[in-house]
Amino acid sequence: MRARRLGRTGVHVSSLGFGAAPLGNLYTPLDDHQARGAIDAAWDVGVRYYDTAPHYGLGLSERRLGAALAHRPRAEFTVSTKVGRLLEPHPAPTGSDLAAGGFAVPDTLIRRPDYSRDGVLRSLEGSLTRLGLDRVDIVYVHDPDDHLDIAVEQALPALAALRDQGVIGAVGVGMNAVDPLLRIVAEADVDAVMVAGRWTLLDRTARPLLDACAERGVSVVAAAPFNSGLLSRPRPPDSATFDYGPAPDAVLRRARHLADLCAAHGTVLPHAAVRFPLRAPVVAGVVAGFRSAAEVTSAAHWAATDLTDAAWSDLDAAAEEPSA
């Protein structure tokens, strides 16, 4: 699988990255055997970039990922994790994190936002312990929407110092919103941004961000290419979700129109969804969450197989039409 370099660093990511939020029991439980099977399948098809975070299952994702990669040659894979949420003992656990955090795990821990320099260092230390690694390659500041000033003034400089010391390989920020990322790219020393759900076949609102990153030599990692489920099936059902909620009728109609166009060109909607972000030269890779070996295998095939020019022409034209 093709590897691309992040910014001006020596860190490379495979064109398809393994998003490890499902390993933290996102929404529904996943047993250890299933989790290990998904990671092993990813390795077998050439995926060499794995993204996780303390947020995912209150550390469960990091622990599962680290255990599955423990016997792999360390120089052959890239791991990213995130900072900004410290895990601390829960003073009054309810039994489940599902309602508060969206993960089907016991809520013996809570997430406390901390984007200070000390918080960054503490978070990274905890992640290394859970991963069982002596280093991570990329560290993203995670969703600093309500903490932009301190993220720019403390978290990102702290990570840049670690990068300059050789402790980590690259510095990034991961968010869903485009405007805060534009500010960060303009003001901070970052190598990559991970933008979730905003550079997809259906939602292309990150175009200004891609342009700004290209001007500054910053790489883009496009996460959530299926827009939280809407683009993950050949034809979206009535129950499809978009950006973690029920898909609005107009969005659902547009997605189904894109699905029809894919079928007319001999492919399926999730194929176009995985391939779309990779068309932009500034995009180093696309990261999707996987729960099973079958999901990984399909996505790897789609990532490696382009659509025809005629298919892209029709899909691009449909995506640019005004919403119904």
GROMACS .gro file of C-alpha atoms in nm:
model
  324
    1MET     CA    1   0.000   0.000   0.000
    2ARG     CA    2   0.128   0.344  -0.093
    3ALA     CA    3   0.284   0.553   0.186
    4ARG     CA    4   0.289   0.933   0.193
    5ARG     CA    5   0.501   1.169   0.400
    6LEU     CA    6   0.351   1.404   0.656
    7GLY     CA    7   0.452   1.762   0.588
    8ARG     CA    8   0.828   1.806   0.605
    9THR     CA    9   0.878   1.533   0.865
   10GLY     CA   10   1.020   1.187   0.823
   11VAL     CA   11   0.689   1.029   0.926
   12HIS     CA   12   0.495   0.837   0.663
   13VAL     CA   13   0.138   0.708   0.669
   14SER     CA   14  -0.024   0.445   0.452
   15SER     CA   15  -0.291   0.580   0.218
   16LEU     CA   16  -0.549   0.396   0.428
   17GLY     CA   17  -0.526   0.434   0.803
   18PHE     CA   18  -0.690   0.221   1.072
   19GLY     CA   19  -0.917   0.432   1.290
   20ALA     CA   20  -0.924   0.261   1.628
   21ALA     CA   21  -1.228   0.425   1.789
   22PRO     CA   22  -1.432   0.103   1.740
   23LEU     CA   23  -1.166  -0.083   1.937
   24GLY     CA   24  -1.284   0.121   2.235
   25ASN     CA   25  -1.636  -0.024   2.205
   26LEU     CA   26  -1.779   0.275   2.021
   27TYR     CA   27  -2.158   0.251   2.070
   28THR     CA   28  -2.155  -0.130   2.098
   29PRO     CA   29  -1.917  -0.384   2.258
   30LEU     CA   30  -1.644  -0.552   2.057
   31ASP     CA   31  -1.466  -0.848   2.210
   32ASP     CA   32  -1.088  -0.886   2.219
   33HIS     CA   33  -1.090  -1.154   1.949
   34GLN     CA   34  -1.283  -0.935   1.705
   35ALA     CA   35  -1.063  -0.636   1.777
   36ARG     CA   36  -0.745  -0.836   1.724
   37GLY     CA   37  -0.885  -0.986   1.403
   38ALA     CA   38  -0.953  -0.641   1.257
   39ILE     CA   39  -0.602  -0.518   1.334
   40ASP     CA   40  -0.438  -0.834   1.199
   41ALA     CA   41  -0.643  -0.809   0.880
   42ALA     CA   42  -0.532  -0.448   0.839
   43TRP     CA   43  -0.170  -0.551   0.867
   44ASP     CA   44  -0.219  -0.832   0.617
   45VAL     CA   45  -0.356  -0.594   0.350
   46GLY     CA   46  -0.075  -0.344   0.398
   47VAL     CA   47  -0.221  -0.089   0.638
   48ARG     CA   48   0.067   0.058   0.836
   49TYR     CA   49  -0.095   0.362   1.000
   50TYR     CA   50  -0.301   0.321   1.316
   51ASP     CA   51  -0.479   0.608   1.493
   52THR     CA   52  -0.614   0.600   1.847
   53ALA     CA   53  -0.682   0.828   2.146
   54PRO     CA   54  -0.735   0.809   2.523
   55HIS     CA   55  -1.094   0.920   2.461
   56TYR     CA   56  -1.174   0.598   2.274
   57GLY     CA   57  -1.316   0.365   2.536
   58LEU     CA   58  -1.139   0.542   2.823
   59GLY     CA   59  -0.807   0.391   2.714
   60LEU     CA   60  -0.938   0.055   2.592
   61SER     CA   61  -0.859   0.135   2.228
   62GLU     CA   62  -0.498   0.220   2.310
   63ARG     CA   63  -0.453  -0.097   2.515
   64ARG     CA   64  -0.600  -0.322   2.245
   65LEU     CA   65  -0.402  -0.157   1.968
   66GLY     CA   66  -0.076  -0.177   2.159
   67ALA     CA   67  -0.127  -0.546   2.239
   68ALA     CA   68  -0.202  -0.628   1.875
   69LEU     CA   69   0.105  -0.446   1.746
   70ALA     CA   70   0.344  -0.566   2.016
   71HIS     CA   71   0.493  -0.841   1.801
   72ARG     CA   72   0.520  -0.628   1.485
   73PRO     CA   73   0.850  -0.464   1.382
   74ARG     CA   74   0.833  -0.115   1.533
   75ALA     CA   75   1.000   0.052   1.236
   76GLU     CA   76   0.731  -0.079   1.002
   77PHE     CA   77   0.423   0.098   1.142
   78THR     CA   78   0.308   0.447   1.234
   79VAL     CA   79   0.095   0.517   1.540
   80SER     CA   80  -0.084   0.836   1.631
   81THR     CA   81  -0.262   0.923   1.952
   82LYS     CA   82  -0.410   1.240   2.094
   83VAL     CA   83  -0.383   1.480   2.385
   84GLY     CA   84  -0.625   1.721   2.549
   85ARG     CA   85  -0.832   1.484   2.761
   86LEU     CA   86  -0.676   1.341   3.076
   87LEU     CA   87  -0.818   1.017   3.214
   88GLU     CA   88  -0.878   1.033   3.587
   89PRO     CA   89  -1.067   0.819   3.842
   90HIS     CA   90  -1.443   0.873   3.831
   91PRO     CA   91  -1.567   0.995   4.169
   92ALA     CA   92  -1.920   0.861   4.110
   93PRO     CA   93  -1.931   0.597   3.837
   94THR     CA   94  -2.270   0.500   3.694
   95GLY     CA   95  -2.161   0.169   3.542
   96SER     CA   96  -2.131   0.270   3.176
   97ASP     CA   97  -1.967   0.540   2.966
   98LEU     CA   98  -2.223   0.498   2.688
   99ALA     CA   99  -2.443   0.795   2.774
  100ALA     CA  100  -2.161   1.033   2.862
  101GLY     CA  101  -1.894   0.936   2.610
  102GLY     CA  102  -2.052   0.702   2.357
  103PHE     CA  103  -1.842   0.398   2.447
  104ALA     CA  104  -1.978   0.073   2.588
  105VAL     CA  105  -1.722   0.043   2.869
  106PRO     CA  106  -1.741   0.084   3.248
  107ASP     CA  107  -1.706   0.449   3.346
  108THR     CA  108  -1.446   0.396   3.615
  109LEU     CA  109  -1.258   0.689   3.461
  110ILE     CA  110  -1.362   1.034   3.345
  111ARG     CA  111  -1.215   1.264   3.082
  112ARG     CA  112  -1.091   1.599   3.208
  113PRO     CA  113  -1.003   1.859   2.942
  114ASP     CA  114  -0.646   1.981   2.982
  115TYR     CA  115  -0.461   2.152   2.698
  116SER     CA  116  -0.181   2.292   2.913
  117ARG     CA  117   0.182   2.197   2.864
  118ASP     CA  118   0.176   1.979   3.175
  119GLY     CA  119  -0.152   1.821   3.066
  120VAL     CA  120  -0.002   1.732   2.729
  121LEU     CA  121   0.298   1.565   2.892
  122ARG     CA  122   0.082   1.371   3.137
  123SER     CA  123  -0.154   1.259   2.863
  124LEU     CA  124   0.125   1.137   2.640
  125GLU     CA  125   0.288   0.948   2.928
  126GLY     CA  126  -0.039   0.769   2.998
  127SER     CA  127  -0.085   0.682   2.632
  128LEU     CA  128   0.262   0.532   2.606
  129THR     CA  129   0.190   0.314   2.907
  130ARG     CA  130  -0.140   0.189   2.765
  131LEU     CA  131   0.009   0.132   2.419
  132GLY     CA  132   0.316  -0.041   2.558
  133LEU     CA  133   0.537   0.170   2.330
  134ASP     CA  134   0.841   0.385   2.396
  135ARG     CA  135   0.730   0.642   2.138
  136VAL     CA  136   0.441   0.744   1.918
  137ASP     CA  137   0.496   0.887   1.574
  138ILE     CA  138   0.222   1.151   1.557
  139VAL     CA  139   0.046   1.334   1.838
  140TYR     CA  140  -0.271   1.529   1.762
  141VAL     CA  141  -0.430   1.787   1.988
  142HIS     CA  142  -0.781   1.643   2.016
  143ASP     CA  143  -1.090   1.861   1.959
  144PRO     CA  144  -0.972   2.188   2.118
  145ASP     CA  145  -1.288   2.367   1.999
  146ASP     CA  146  -1.351   2.539   2.333
  147HIS     CA  147  -0.983   2.568   2.424
  148LEU     CA  148  -0.824   2.718   2.113
  149ASP     CA  149  -0.617   2.984   2.285
  150ILE     CA  150  -0.447   2.750   2.531
  151ALA     CA  151  -0.403   2.488   2.257
  152VAL     CA  152  -0.218   2.740   2.041
  153GLU     CA  153  -0.024   2.891   2.330
  154GLN     CA  154   0.068   2.576   2.528
  155ALA     CA  155  -0.034   2.239   2.385
  156LEU     CA  156   0.105   2.282   2.035
  157PRO     CA  157   0.435   2.446   2.144
  158ALA     CA  158   0.483   2.162   2.394
  159LEU     CA  159   0.437   1.905   2.119
  160ALA     CA  160   0.662   2.099   1.881
  161ALA     CA  161   0.935   2.092   2.146
  162LEU     CA  162   0.896   1.715   2.180
  163ARG     CA  163   0.919   1.680   1.804
  164ASP     CA  164   1.231   1.896   1.789
  165GLN     CA  165   1.387   1.680   2.061
  166GLY     CA  166   1.308   1.366   1.863
  167VAL     CA  167   1.062   1.233   2.121
  168ILE     CA  168   0.775   1.231   1.870
  169GLY     CA  169   0.783   1.248   1.493
  170ALA     CA  170   0.507   1.490   1.399
  171VAL     CA  171   0.261   1.737   1.552
  172GLY     CA  172  -0.101   1.769   1.450
  173VAL     CA  173  -0.451   1.875   1.545
  174GLY     CA  174  -0.765   1.665   1.500
  175MET     CA  175  -1.109   1.829   1.473
  176ASN     CA  176  -1.443   1.822   1.294
  177ALA     CA  177  -1.466   2.200   1.246
  178VAL     CA  178  -1.284   2.373   0.962
  179ASP     CA  179  -1.254   2.733   1.089
  180PRO     CA  180  -1.054   2.651   1.405
  181LEU     CA  181  -0.819   2.436   1.197
  182LEU     CA  182  -0.766   2.729   0.960
  183ARG     CA  183  -0.661   2.944   1.256
  184ILE     CA  184  -0.426   2.675   1.386
  185VAL     CA  185  -0.261   2.624   1.047
  186ALA     CA  186  -0.206   2.999   1.022
  187GLU     CA  187  -0.073   3.051   1.376
  188ALA     CA  188   0.087   2.728   1.497
  189ASP     CA  189   0.377   2.499   1.407
  190VAL     CA  190   0.195   2.185   1.289
  191ASP     CA  191   0.287   1.912   1.044
  192ALA     CA  192  -0.062   1.772   0.986
  193VAL     CA  193  -0.428   1.828   1.052
  194MET     CA  194  -0.681   1.550   1.086
  195VAL     CA  195  -1.017   1.679   0.966
  196ALA     CA  196  -1.313   1.448   1.030
  197GLY     CA  197  -1.614   1.440   0.803
  198ARG     CA  198  -1.541   1.765   0.620
  199TRP     CA  199  -1.348   1.637   0.320
  200THR     CA  200  -1.573   1.359   0.196
  201LEU     CA  201  -1.757   1.264  -0.117
  202LEU     CA  202  -2.064   1.440   0.023
  203ASP     CA  203  -1.923   1.717   0.245
  204ARG     CA  204  -1.645   1.918   0.083
  205THR     CA  205  -1.645   2.217   0.314
  206ALA     CA  206  -1.278   2.165   0.403
  207ARG     CA  207  -1.160   2.294   0.063
  208PRO     CA  208  -1.028   2.624   0.213
  209LEU     CA  209  -0.838   2.421   0.473
  210LEU     CA  210  -0.679   2.200   0.207
  211ASP     CA  211  -0.571   2.511   0.017
  212ALA     CA  212  -0.421   2.669   0.330
  213CYS     CA  213  -0.237   2.347   0.418
  214ALA     CA  214  -0.098   2.314   0.066
  215GLU     CA  215   0.039   2.670   0.087
  216ARG     CA  216   0.214   2.601   0.419
  217GLY     CA  217   0.343   2.249   0.361
  218VAL     CA  218   0.102   2.095   0.612
  219SER     CA  219  -0.045   1.753   0.535
  220VAL     CA  220  -0.412   1.664   0.570
  221VAL     CA  221  -0.538   1.336   0.709
  222ALA     CA  222  -0.902   1.292   0.606
  223ALA     CA  223  -1.094   1.102   0.874
  224ALA     CA  224  -1.452   0.974   0.880
  225PRO     CA  225  -1.488   0.933   0.501
  226PHE     CA  226  -1.828   0.766   0.547
  227ASN     CA  227  -1.972   1.067   0.738
  228SER     CA  228  -2.046   0.842   1.039
  229GLY     CA  229  -2.227   0.580   0.835
  230LEU     CA  230  -2.422   0.753   0.559
  231LEU     CA  231  -2.174   0.657   0.285
  232SER     CA  232  -2.077   0.315   0.419
  233ARG     CA  233  -2.334   0.107   0.227
  234PRO     CA  234  -2.409   0.070  -0.143
  235ARG     CA  235  -2.744   0.243  -0.085
  236PRO     CA  236  -2.811   0.441   0.235
  237PRO     CA  237  -3.114   0.314   0.432
  238ASP     CA  238  -3.377   0.536   0.591
  239SER     CA  239  -3.201   0.485   0.925
  240ALA     CA  240  -2.865   0.615   0.798
  241THR     CA  241  -2.668   0.847   1.023
  242PHE     CA  242  -2.484   1.162   0.918
  243ASP     CA  243  -2.236   1.335   1.148
  244TYR     CA  244  -2.345   1.119   1.444
  245GLY     CA  245  -2.718   1.188   1.410
  246PRO     CA  246  -3.008   1.091   1.185
  247ALA     CA  247  -2.942   1.195   0.825
  248PRO     CA  248  -3.164   1.489   0.720
  249ASP     CA  249  -3.395   1.411   0.428
  250ALA     CA  250  -3.210   1.639   0.185
  251VAL     CA  251  -2.875   1.484   0.276
  252LEU     CA  252  -3.016   1.135   0.244
  253ARG     CA  253  -3.155   1.213  -0.103
  254ARG     CA  254  -2.820   1.346  -0.217
  255ALA     CA  255  -2.635   1.042  -0.084
  256ARG     CA  256  -2.874   0.812  -0.266
  257HIS     CA  257  -2.822   1.007  -0.587
  258LEU     CA  258  -2.447   0.957  -0.547
  259ALA     CA  259  -2.511   0.587  -0.485
  260ASP     CA  260  -2.710   0.563  -0.809
  261LEU     CA  261  -2.428   0.728  -1.001
  262CYS     CA  262  -2.177   0.485  -0.852
  263ALA     CA  263  -2.394   0.191  -0.958
  264ALA     CA  264  -2.422   0.332  -1.308
  265HIS     CA  265  -2.042   0.335  -1.329
  266GLY     CA  266  -2.005  -0.020  -1.200
  267THR     CA  267  -1.899   0.053  -0.843
  268VAL     CA  268  -2.048   0.121  -0.500
  269LEU     CA  269  -2.089   0.428  -0.281
  270PRO     CA  270  -1.834   0.329  -0.010
  271HIS     CA  271  -1.570   0.274  -0.279
  272ALA     CA  272  -1.609   0.633  -0.398
  273ALA     CA  273  -1.619   0.753  -0.036
  274VAL     CA  274  -1.283   0.594   0.048
  275ARG     CA  275  -1.113   0.705  -0.272
  276PHE     CA  276  -1.243   1.062  -0.284
  277PRO     CA  277  -1.014   1.221  -0.020
  278LEU     CA  278  -0.703   1.068  -0.176
  279ARG     CA  279  -0.754   1.263  -0.499
  280ALA     CA  280  -0.616   1.578  -0.334
  281PRO     CA  281  -0.233   1.585  -0.335
  282VAL     CA  282  -0.223   1.750   0.008
  283VAL     CA  283  -0.410   1.455   0.163
  284ALA     CA  284  -0.158   1.207   0.303
  285GLY     CA  285  -0.414   0.944   0.395
  286VAL     CA  286  -0.772   0.860   0.475
  287VAL     CA  287  -0.859   0.713   0.816
  288ALA     CA  288  -1.174   0.508   0.872
  289GLY     CA  289  -1.293   0.319   1.177
  290PHE     CA  290  -1.313  -0.060   1.148
  291ARG     CA  291  -1.487  -0.322   1.359
  292SER     CA  292  -1.409  -0.634   1.157
  293ALA     CA  293  -1.159  -0.799   0.926
  294ALA     CA  294  -1.413  -0.790   0.642
  295GLU     CA  295  -1.454  -0.413   0.672
  296VAL     CA  296  -1.078  -0.361   0.655
  297THR     CA  297  -1.035  -0.588   0.355
  298SER     CA  298  -1.306  -0.411   0.157
  299ALA     CA  299  -1.173  -0.066   0.238
  300ALA     CA  300  -0.818  -0.161   0.143
  301HIS     CA  301  -0.940  -0.279  -0.198
  302TRP     CA  302  -1.133   0.043  -0.249
  303ALA     CA  303  -0.841   0.259  -0.140
  304ALA     CA  304  -0.613   0.088  -0.393
  305THR     CA  305  -0.858   0.101  -0.686
  306ASP     CA  306  -0.948   0.431  -0.847
  307LEU     CA  307  -1.273   0.516  -1.021
  308THR     CA  308  -1.287   0.613  -1.387
  309ASP     CA  309  -1.260   0.974  -1.494
  310ALA     CA  310  -1.618   0.957  -1.617
  311ALA     CA  311  -1.738   0.840  -1.275
  312TRP     CA  312  -1.558   1.122  -1.097
  313SER     CA  313  -1.695   1.375  -1.344
  314ASP     CA  314  -2.052   1.269  -1.270
  315LEU     CA  315  -1.998   1.246  -0.895
  316ASP     CA  316  -1.828   1.586  -0.878
  317ALA     CA  317  -2.110   1.746  -1.076
  318ALA     CA  318  -2.372   1.594  -0.845
  319ALA     CA  319  -2.184   1.699  -0.532
  320GLU     CA  320  -2.172   2.060  -0.651
  321GLU     CA  321  -2.545   2.084  -0.720
  322PRO     CA  322  -2.742   2.300  -0.474
  323SER     CA  323  -2.907   2.103  -0.195
  324ALA     CA  324  -3.265   2.002  -0.257
   0.00000   0.00000   0.00000
